[in-house]
Amino acid sequence: MKPIRRSLPVRARGRRSQAERTAATRARLIGAAVASIADVGFPRTTASEIAQRAGVTWGAVQHHFGGKDGILVAVLEDSFARFAARLESIPRDEPSLEKRAARFVERAWEHFASPHYRSTFEILLGHLPREEGQQAPSLQARLFEAWEGIFARLFADARLGRRRRRVLAHYTLSVLSGLAATCILQGGDARLPAGELDLLRETLVGELTRTPEGPVA
């Protein structure tokens, strides 16, 4: 007798799991929110506008995010995840701090010049939902903490004290976000801030490679 071959049932091609469908719907809603803010601005980006752009019902929005505020928080988290992925792709084994700093500014500006950051900027500009009982948005604090962590890992070999490294990370973030805000306010007439980005790169290299005076603290 020929041996009986037993095989596990194979899911039909083209059919997605519930988790995959959920992830796809959430991604469509987040993308719709980003596109709406970029196209018509934050004030005109209503929950119904987001649902219409995503091709879903308002009930689907509530199911996945609870409402507009939930989508806004998800947009911020998604935007920072994309930003972190850009920076994490920079090789840490590159021995030259100068090249790492140059790559860092380049990758960071790609994010700050993107529609995703414009959405982030408008949401953070006084519209970020606050958690009950807190004076400042905890999500924003978590984003700053994550930024500092990425900066510290990428430039771990720089002879900087913890306090100085934190100041440099915040300075870099302030310059990039300031340049991005200027470009957003200028609209279609915005120019590439090449000179300012060069200056930021030179400042980073100078700080990262300088010999500290006294003990590193």
PDB file of C-alpha atoms in Angstrom:
ATOM      1  CA  MET A   1       0.000   0.000   0.000  1.00  0.00           C
ATOM      2  CA  LYS A   2       1.140   3.502  -0.722  1.00  0.00           C
ATOM      3  CA  PRO A   3       1.696   5.622   2.396  1.00  0.00           C
ATOM      4  CA  ILE A   4      -1.023   8.123   3.086  1.00  0.00           C
ATOM      5  CA  ARG A   5       0.293  11.666   2.942  1.00  0.00           C
ATOM      6  CA  ARG A   6      -1.212  13.999   5.452  1.00  0.00           C
ATOM      7  CA  SER A   7      -0.914  17.726   5.044  1.00  0.00           C
ATOM      8  CA  LEU A   8      -2.095  20.704   7.031  1.00  0.00           C
ATOM      9  CA  PRO A   9      -4.850  22.799   5.476  1.00  0.00           C
ATOM     10  CA  VAL A  10      -3.425  25.708   3.531  1.00  0.00           C
ATOM     11  CA  ARG A  11      -5.100  29.100   3.778  1.00  0.00           C
ATOM     12  CA  ALA A  12      -6.412  30.179   0.413  1.00  0.00           C
ATOM     13  CA  ARG A  13      -4.147  32.616  -1.367  1.00  0.00           C
ATOM     14  CA  GLY A  14      -5.276  36.169  -1.267  1.00  0.00           C
ATOM     15  CA  ARG A  15      -7.204  35.802   1.981  1.00  0.00           C
ATOM     16  CA  ARG A  16      -5.836  37.827   4.848  1.00  0.00           C
ATOM     17  CA  SER A  17      -6.114  37.085   8.529  1.00  0.00           C
ATOM     18  CA  GLN A  18      -8.189  39.247  10.853  1.00  0.00           C
ATOM     19  CA  ALA A  19      -4.987  40.742  12.282  1.00  0.00           C
ATOM     20  CA  GLU A  20      -3.780  41.645   8.794  1.00  0.00           C
ATOM     21  CA  ARG A  21      -7.116  43.235   7.888  1.00  0.00           C
ATOM     22  CA  THR A  22      -7.104  45.198  11.150  1.00  0.00           C
ATOM     23  CA  ALA A  23      -3.558  46.433  10.528  1.00  0.00           C
ATOM     24  CA  ALA A  24      -4.458  47.431   6.963  1.00  0.00           C
ATOM     25  CA  THR A  25      -7.521  49.393   8.093  1.00  0.00           C
ATOM     26  CA  ARG A  26      -5.570  51.193  10.813  1.00  0.00           C
ATOM     27  CA  ALA A  27      -2.840  52.051   8.299  1.00  0.00           C
ATOM     28  CA  ARG A  28      -5.436  53.436   5.862  1.00  0.00           C
ATOM     29  CA  LEU A  29      -6.950  55.611   8.563  1.00  0.00           C
ATOM     30  CA  ILE A  30      -3.573  56.936   9.691  1.00  0.00           C
ATOM     31  CA  GLY A  31      -2.599  57.612   6.070  1.00  0.00           C
ATOM     32  CA  ALA A  32      -5.922  59.364   5.467  1.00  0.00           C
ATOM     33  CA  ALA A  33      -5.380  61.619   8.489  1.00  0.00           C
ATOM     34  CA  VAL A  34      -1.863  62.534   7.328  1.00  0.00           C
ATOM     35  CA  ALA A  35      -3.067  63.245   3.777  1.00  0.00           C
ATOM     36  CA  SER A  36      -6.010  65.329   4.988  1.00  0.00           C
ATOM     37  CA  ILE A  37      -3.887  67.498   7.275  1.00  0.00           C
ATOM     38  CA  ALA A  38      -1.342  67.989   4.478  1.00  0.00           C
ATOM     39  CA  ASP A  39      -4.060  68.872   1.942  1.00  0.00           C
ATOM     40  CA  VAL A  40      -6.588  70.957   3.885  1.00  0.00           C
ATOM     41  CA  GLY A  41      -4.938  71.645   7.247  1.00  0.00           C
ATOM     42  CA  PHE A  42      -5.728  70.510  10.757  1.00  0.00           C
ATOM     43  CA  PRO A  43      -8.936  72.550  11.379  1.00  0.00           C
ATOM     44  CA  ARG A  44     -10.679  71.052   8.350  1.00  0.00           C
ATOM     45  CA  THR A  45      -9.519  67.516   9.071  1.00  0.00           C
ATOM     46  CA  THR A  46     -12.663  66.175  10.671  1.00  0.00           C
ATOM     47  CA  ALA A  47     -13.367  62.607  11.707  1.00  0.00           C
ATOM     48  CA  SER A  48     -15.808  62.216   8.812  1.00  0.00           C
ATOM     49  CA  GLU A  49     -13.195  63.574   6.378  1.00  0.00           C
ATOM     50  CA  ILE A  50     -10.683  60.992   7.591  1.00  0.00           C
ATOM     51  CA  ALA A  51     -13.233  58.168   7.335  1.00  0.00           C
ATOM     52  CA  GLN A  52     -14.254  59.222   3.830  1.00  0.00           C
ATOM     53  CA  ARG A  53     -10.656  59.384   2.605  1.00  0.00           C
ATOM     54  CA  ALA A  54      -9.943  55.955   4.099  1.00  0.00           C
ATOM     55  CA  GLY A  55     -13.079  54.498   2.564  1.00  0.00           C
ATOM     56  CA  VAL A  56     -14.527  53.290   5.866  1.00  0.00           C
ATOM     57  CA  THR A  57     -17.471  54.141   8.095  1.00  0.00           C
ATOM     58  CA  TRP A  58     -17.378  56.256  11.231  1.00  0.00           C
ATOM     59  CA  GLY A  59     -18.113  53.077  13.154  1.00  0.00           C
ATOM     60  CA  ALA A  60     -14.845  51.607  11.886  1.00  0.00           C
ATOM     61  CA  VAL A  61     -12.984  54.693  13.135  1.00  0.00           C
ATOM     62  CA  GLN A  62     -14.511  54.282  16.588  1.00  0.00           C
ATOM     63  CA  HIS A  63     -13.767  50.569  16.594  1.00  0.00           C
ATOM     64  CA  HIS A  64     -10.082  50.991  15.823  1.00  0.00           C
ATOM     65  CA  PHE A  65      -9.252  54.289  17.554  1.00  0.00           C
ATOM     66  CA  GLY A  66     -12.200  55.326  19.697  1.00  0.00           C
ATOM     67  CA  GLY A  67     -12.510  58.655  17.876  1.00  0.00           C
ATOM     68  CA  LYS A  68     -10.522  61.461  16.264  1.00  0.00           C
ATOM     69  CA  ASP A  69      -8.201  61.959  19.241  1.00  0.00           C
ATOM     70  CA  GLY A  70      -7.190  58.312  19.041  1.00  0.00           C
ATOM     71  CA  ILE A  71      -6.261  58.697  15.380  1.00  0.00           C
ATOM     72  CA  LEU A  72      -4.205  61.820  16.152  1.00  0.00           C
ATOM     73  CA  VAL A  73      -2.198  59.989  18.799  1.00  0.00           C
ATOM     74  CA  ALA A  74      -1.713  57.086  16.370  1.00  0.00           C
ATOM     75  CA  VAL A  75      -0.461  59.519  13.701  1.00  0.00           C
ATOM     76  CA  LEU A  76       2.143  60.877  16.125  1.00  0.00           C
ATOM     77  CA  GLU A  77       3.290  57.395  17.107  1.00  0.00           C
ATOM     78  CA  ASP A  78       3.419  56.247  13.476  1.00  0.00           C
ATOM     79  CA  SER A  79       5.325  59.366  12.435  1.00  0.00           C
ATOM     80  CA  PHE A  80       7.927  58.883  15.140  1.00  0.00           C
ATOM     81  CA  ALA A  81       8.242  55.165  14.330  1.00  0.00           C
ATOM     82  CA  ARG A  82       9.041  56.097  10.731  1.00  0.00           C
ATOM     83  CA  PHE A  83      11.539  58.686  11.953  1.00  0.00           C
ATOM     84  CA  ALA A  84      13.205  56.216  14.313  1.00  0.00           C
ATOM     85  CA  ALA A  85      13.462  53.646  11.512  1.00  0.00           C
ATOM     86  CA  ARG A  86      15.293  56.185   9.331  1.00  0.00           C
ATOM     87  CA  LEU A  87      17.817  56.924  12.064  1.00  0.00           C
ATOM     88  CA  GLU A  88      18.212  53.309  13.181  1.00  0.00           C
ATOM     89  CA  SER A  89      19.260  52.430   9.619  1.00  0.00           C
ATOM     90  CA  ILE A  90      22.431  54.531  10.007  1.00  0.00           C
ATOM     91  CA  PRO A  91      25.373  52.112  10.479  1.00  0.00           C
ATOM     92  CA  ARG A  92      26.677  52.407  14.018  1.00  0.00           C
ATOM     93  CA  ASP A  93      29.906  50.645  13.118  1.00  0.00           C
ATOM     94  CA  GLU A  94      30.952  53.586  10.941  1.00  0.00           C
ATOM     95  CA  PRO A  95      34.110  54.719  12.783  1.00  0.00           C
ATOM     96  CA  SER A  96      33.891  58.322  11.602  1.00  0.00           C
ATOM     97  CA  LEU A  97      31.786  60.558  13.812  1.00  0.00           C
ATOM     98  CA  GLU A  98      31.809  63.122  11.009  1.00  0.00           C
ATOM     99  CA  LYS A  99      30.164  60.718   8.550  1.00  0.00           C
ATOM    100  CA  ARG A 100      27.650  59.560  11.157  1.00  0.00           C
ATOM    101  CA  ALA A 101      26.725  63.153  11.968  1.00  0.00           C
ATOM    102  CA  ALA A 102      26.317  63.971   8.266  1.00  0.00           C
ATOM    103  CA  ARG A 103      24.116  60.905   7.719  1.00  0.00           C
ATOM    104  CA  PHE A 104      22.144  61.762  10.846  1.00  0.00           C
ATOM    105  CA  VAL A 105      21.308  65.278   9.650  1.00  0.00           C
ATOM    106  CA  GLU A 106      20.460  63.975   6.175  1.00  0.00           C
ATOM    107  CA  ARG A 107      18.104  61.242   7.399  1.00  0.00           C
ATOM    108  CA  ALA A 108      16.546  63.441  10.064  1.00  0.00           C
ATOM    109  CA  TRP A 109      15.795  66.211   7.577  1.00  0.00           C
ATOM    110  CA  GLU A 110      14.152  63.701   5.211  1.00  0.00           C
ATOM    111  CA  HIS A 111      11.631  63.140   7.983  1.00  0.00           C
ATOM    112  CA  PHE A 112      11.196  66.765   9.028  1.00  0.00           C
ATOM    113  CA  ALA A 113      10.564  67.766   5.404  1.00  0.00           C
ATOM    114  CA  SER A 114       7.927  65.047   4.911  1.00  0.00           C
ATOM    115  CA  PRO A 115       4.105  65.283   5.000  1.00  0.00           C
ATOM    116  CA  HIS A 116       4.196  63.013   8.055  1.00  0.00           C
ATOM    117  CA  TYR A 117       6.090  65.642  10.030  1.00  0.00           C
ATOM    118  CA  ARG A 118       3.792  68.412   8.823  1.00  0.00           C
ATOM    119  CA  SER A 119       0.897  66.445  10.306  1.00  0.00           C
ATOM    120  CA  THR A 120       2.872  65.929  13.506  1.00  0.00           C
ATOM    121  CA  PHE A 121       3.655  69.649  13.677  1.00  0.00           C
ATOM    122  CA  GLU A 122       0.021  70.694  13.316  1.00  0.00           C
ATOM    123  CA  ILE A 123      -1.179  68.152  15.866  1.00  0.00           C
ATOM    124  CA  LEU A 124       1.459  69.185  18.408  1.00  0.00           C
ATOM    125  CA  LEU A 125       0.697  72.863  17.811  1.00  0.00           C
ATOM    126  CA  GLY A 126      -1.759  73.001  20.655  1.00  0.00           C
ATOM    127  CA  HIS A 127      -4.036  70.185  19.516  1.00  0.00           C
ATOM    128  CA  LEU A 128      -2.463  67.123  21.116  1.00  0.00           C
ATOM    129  CA  PRO A 129      -5.015  65.416  23.403  1.00  0.00           C
ATOM    130  CA  ARG A 130      -3.980  65.627  27.044  1.00  0.00           C
ATOM    131  CA  GLU A 131      -4.324  62.700  29.375  1.00  0.00           C
ATOM    132  CA  GLU A 132      -6.614  63.395  32.287  1.00  0.00           C
ATOM    133  CA  GLY A 133      -4.900  64.885  35.312  1.00  0.00           C
ATOM    134  CA  GLN A 134      -1.650  65.761  33.514  1.00  0.00           C
ATOM    135  CA  GLN A 135      -0.290  69.225  32.889  1.00  0.00           C
ATOM    136  CA  ALA A 136       1.569  68.279  29.680  1.00  0.00           C
ATOM    137  CA  PRO A 137       1.000  65.609  27.051  1.00  0.00           C
ATOM    138  CA  SER A 138       2.763  62.455  28.234  1.00  0.00           C
ATOM    139  CA  LEU A 139       3.093  61.224  24.649  1.00  0.00           C
ATOM    140  CA  GLN A 140       5.177  64.256  23.745  1.00  0.00           C
ATOM    141  CA  ALA A 141       7.445  63.542  26.719  1.00  0.00           C
ATOM    142  CA  ARG A 142       7.857  59.940  25.548  1.00  0.00           C
ATOM    143  CA  LEU A 143       8.790  61.110  22.064  1.00  0.00           C
ATOM    144  CA  PHE A 144      11.487  63.396  23.468  1.00  0.00           C
ATOM    145  CA  GLU A 145      12.817  60.532  25.579  1.00  0.00           C
ATOM    146  CA  ALA A 146      12.948  58.219  22.555  1.00  0.00           C
ATOM    147  CA  TRP A 147      14.760  60.903  20.534  1.00  0.00           C
ATOM    148  CA  GLU A 148      17.407  61.211  23.233  1.00  0.00           C
ATOM    149  CA  GLY A 149      17.825  57.432  23.295  1.00  0.00           C
ATOM    150  CA  ILE A 150      18.436  57.218  19.551  1.00  0.00           C
ATOM    151  CA  PHE A 151      20.890  60.121  19.701  1.00  0.00           C
ATOM    152  CA  ALA A 152      22.788  58.550  22.608  1.00  0.00           C
ATOM    153  CA  ARG A 153      23.087  55.152  20.894  1.00  0.00           C
ATOM    154  CA  LEU A 154      24.210  56.600  17.593  1.00  0.00           C
ATOM    155  CA  PHE A 155      26.927  58.746  19.182  1.00  0.00           C
ATOM    156  CA  ALA A 156      27.791  56.557  22.155  1.00  0.00           C
ATOM    157  CA  ASP A 157      31.529  56.861  21.474  1.00  0.00           C
ATOM    158  CA  ALA A 158      31.558  60.657  21.638  1.00  0.00           C
ATOM    159  CA  ARG A 159      33.314  61.992  24.717  1.00  0.00           C
ATOM    160  CA  LEU A 160      30.336  63.879  26.029  1.00  0.00           C
ATOM    161  CA  GLY A 161      28.877  63.882  29.488  1.00  0.00           C
ATOM    162  CA  ARG A 162      25.259  62.843  29.885  1.00  0.00           C
ATOM    163  CA  ARG A 163      24.104  66.406  30.484  1.00  0.00           C
ATOM    164  CA  ARG A 164      26.009  67.790  27.492  1.00  0.00           C
ATOM    165  CA  ARG A 165      24.741  64.986  25.242  1.00  0.00           C
ATOM    166  CA  ARG A 166      21.162  65.714  26.310  1.00  0.00           C
ATOM    167  CA  VAL A 167      21.592  69.427  25.585  1.00  0.00           C
ATOM    168  CA  LEU A 168      23.065  68.643  22.151  1.00  0.00           C
ATOM    169  CA  ALA A 169      20.198  66.261  21.347  1.00  0.00           C
ATOM    170  CA  HIS A 170      17.609  68.895  22.283  1.00  0.00           C
ATOM    171  CA  TYR A 171      19.489  71.579  20.370  1.00  0.00           C
ATOM    172  CA  THR A 172      19.519  69.398  17.248  1.00  0.00           C
ATOM    173  CA  LEU A 173      15.819  68.665  17.582  1.00  0.00           C
ATOM    174  CA  SER A 174      15.046  72.356  18.072  1.00  0.00           C
ATOM    175  CA  VAL A 175      16.996  73.401  14.971  1.00  0.00           C
ATOM    176  CA  LEU A 176      15.418  70.743  12.742  1.00  0.00           C
ATOM    177  CA  SER A 177      11.882  71.377  13.979  1.00  0.00           C
ATOM    178  CA  GLY A 178      12.413  75.138  13.674  1.00  0.00           C
ATOM    179  CA  LEU A 179      13.600  74.846  10.076  1.00  0.00           C
ATOM    180  CA  ALA A 180      10.670  72.555   9.282  1.00  0.00           C
ATOM    181  CA  ALA A 181       8.200  75.018  10.850  1.00  0.00           C
ATOM    182  CA  THR A 182       9.670  77.847   8.786  1.00  0.00           C
ATOM    183  CA  CYS A 183       9.259  75.828   5.595  1.00  0.00           C
ATOM    184  CA  ILE A 184       5.671  74.955   6.513  1.00  0.00           C
ATOM    185  CA  LEU A 185       4.817  78.611   7.149  1.00  0.00           C
ATOM    186  CA  GLN A 186       6.429  79.658   3.858  1.00  0.00           C
ATOM    187  CA  GLY A 187       4.267  77.178   1.974  1.00  0.00           C
ATOM    188  CA  GLY A 188       5.032  76.714  -1.709  1.00  0.00           C
ATOM    189  CA  ASP A 189       7.735  79.396  -1.607  1.00  0.00           C
ATOM    190  CA  ALA A 190       9.826  77.456   0.907  1.00  0.00           C
ATOM    191  CA  ARG A 191      13.449  76.896  -0.045  1.00  0.00           C
ATOM    192  CA  LEU A 192      15.734  74.059   0.945  1.00  0.00           C
ATOM    193  CA  PRO A 193      17.634  75.295   4.027  1.00  0.00           C
ATOM    194  CA  ALA A 194      20.931  73.870   2.761  1.00  0.00           C
ATOM    195  CA  GLY A 195      23.124  76.449   4.483  1.00  0.00           C
ATOM    196  CA  GLU A 196      21.384  75.986   7.835  1.00  0.00           C
ATOM    197  CA  LEU A 197      21.664  72.198   7.576  1.00  0.00           C
ATOM    198  CA  ASP A 198      25.380  72.520   6.779  1.00  0.00           C
ATOM    199  CA  LEU A 199      25.821  74.699   9.855  1.00  0.00           C
ATOM    200  CA  LEU A 200      23.968  72.178  12.012  1.00  0.00           C
ATOM    201  CA  ARG A 201      26.170  69.392  10.679  1.00  0.00           C
ATOM    202  CA  GLU A 202      29.331  71.398  11.410  1.00  0.00           C
ATOM    203  CA  THR A 203      28.100  72.204  14.914  1.00  0.00           C
ATOM    204  CA  LEU A 204      27.347  68.543  15.621  1.00  0.00           C
ATOM    205  CA  VAL A 205      30.744  67.419  14.398  1.00  0.00           C
ATOM    206  CA  GLY A 206      32.478  70.090  16.449  1.00  0.00           C
ATOM    207  CA  GLU A 207      30.633  69.125  19.635  1.00  0.00           C
ATOM    208  CA  LEU A 208      30.944  65.371  19.122  1.00  0.00           C
ATOM    209  CA  THR A 209      34.684  65.442  18.430  1.00  0.00           C
ATOM    210  CA  ARG A 210      35.873  68.102  20.824  1.00  0.00           C
ATOM    211  CA  THR A 211      37.979  67.110  23.807  1.00  0.00           C
ATOM    212  CA  PRO A 212      36.061  67.839  27.000  1.00  0.00           C
ATOM    213  CA  GLU A 213      37.674  69.984  29.663  1.00  0.00           C
ATOM    214  CA  GLY A 214      37.877  68.103  32.926  1.00  0.00           C
ATOM    215  CA  PRO A 215      36.054  64.850  33.740  1.00  0.00           C
ATOM    216  CA  VAL A 216      33.170  63.707  31.559  1.00  0.00           C
ATOM    217  CA  ALA A 217      30.008  63.962  33.677  1.00  0.00           C
TER     218      ALA A 217
END
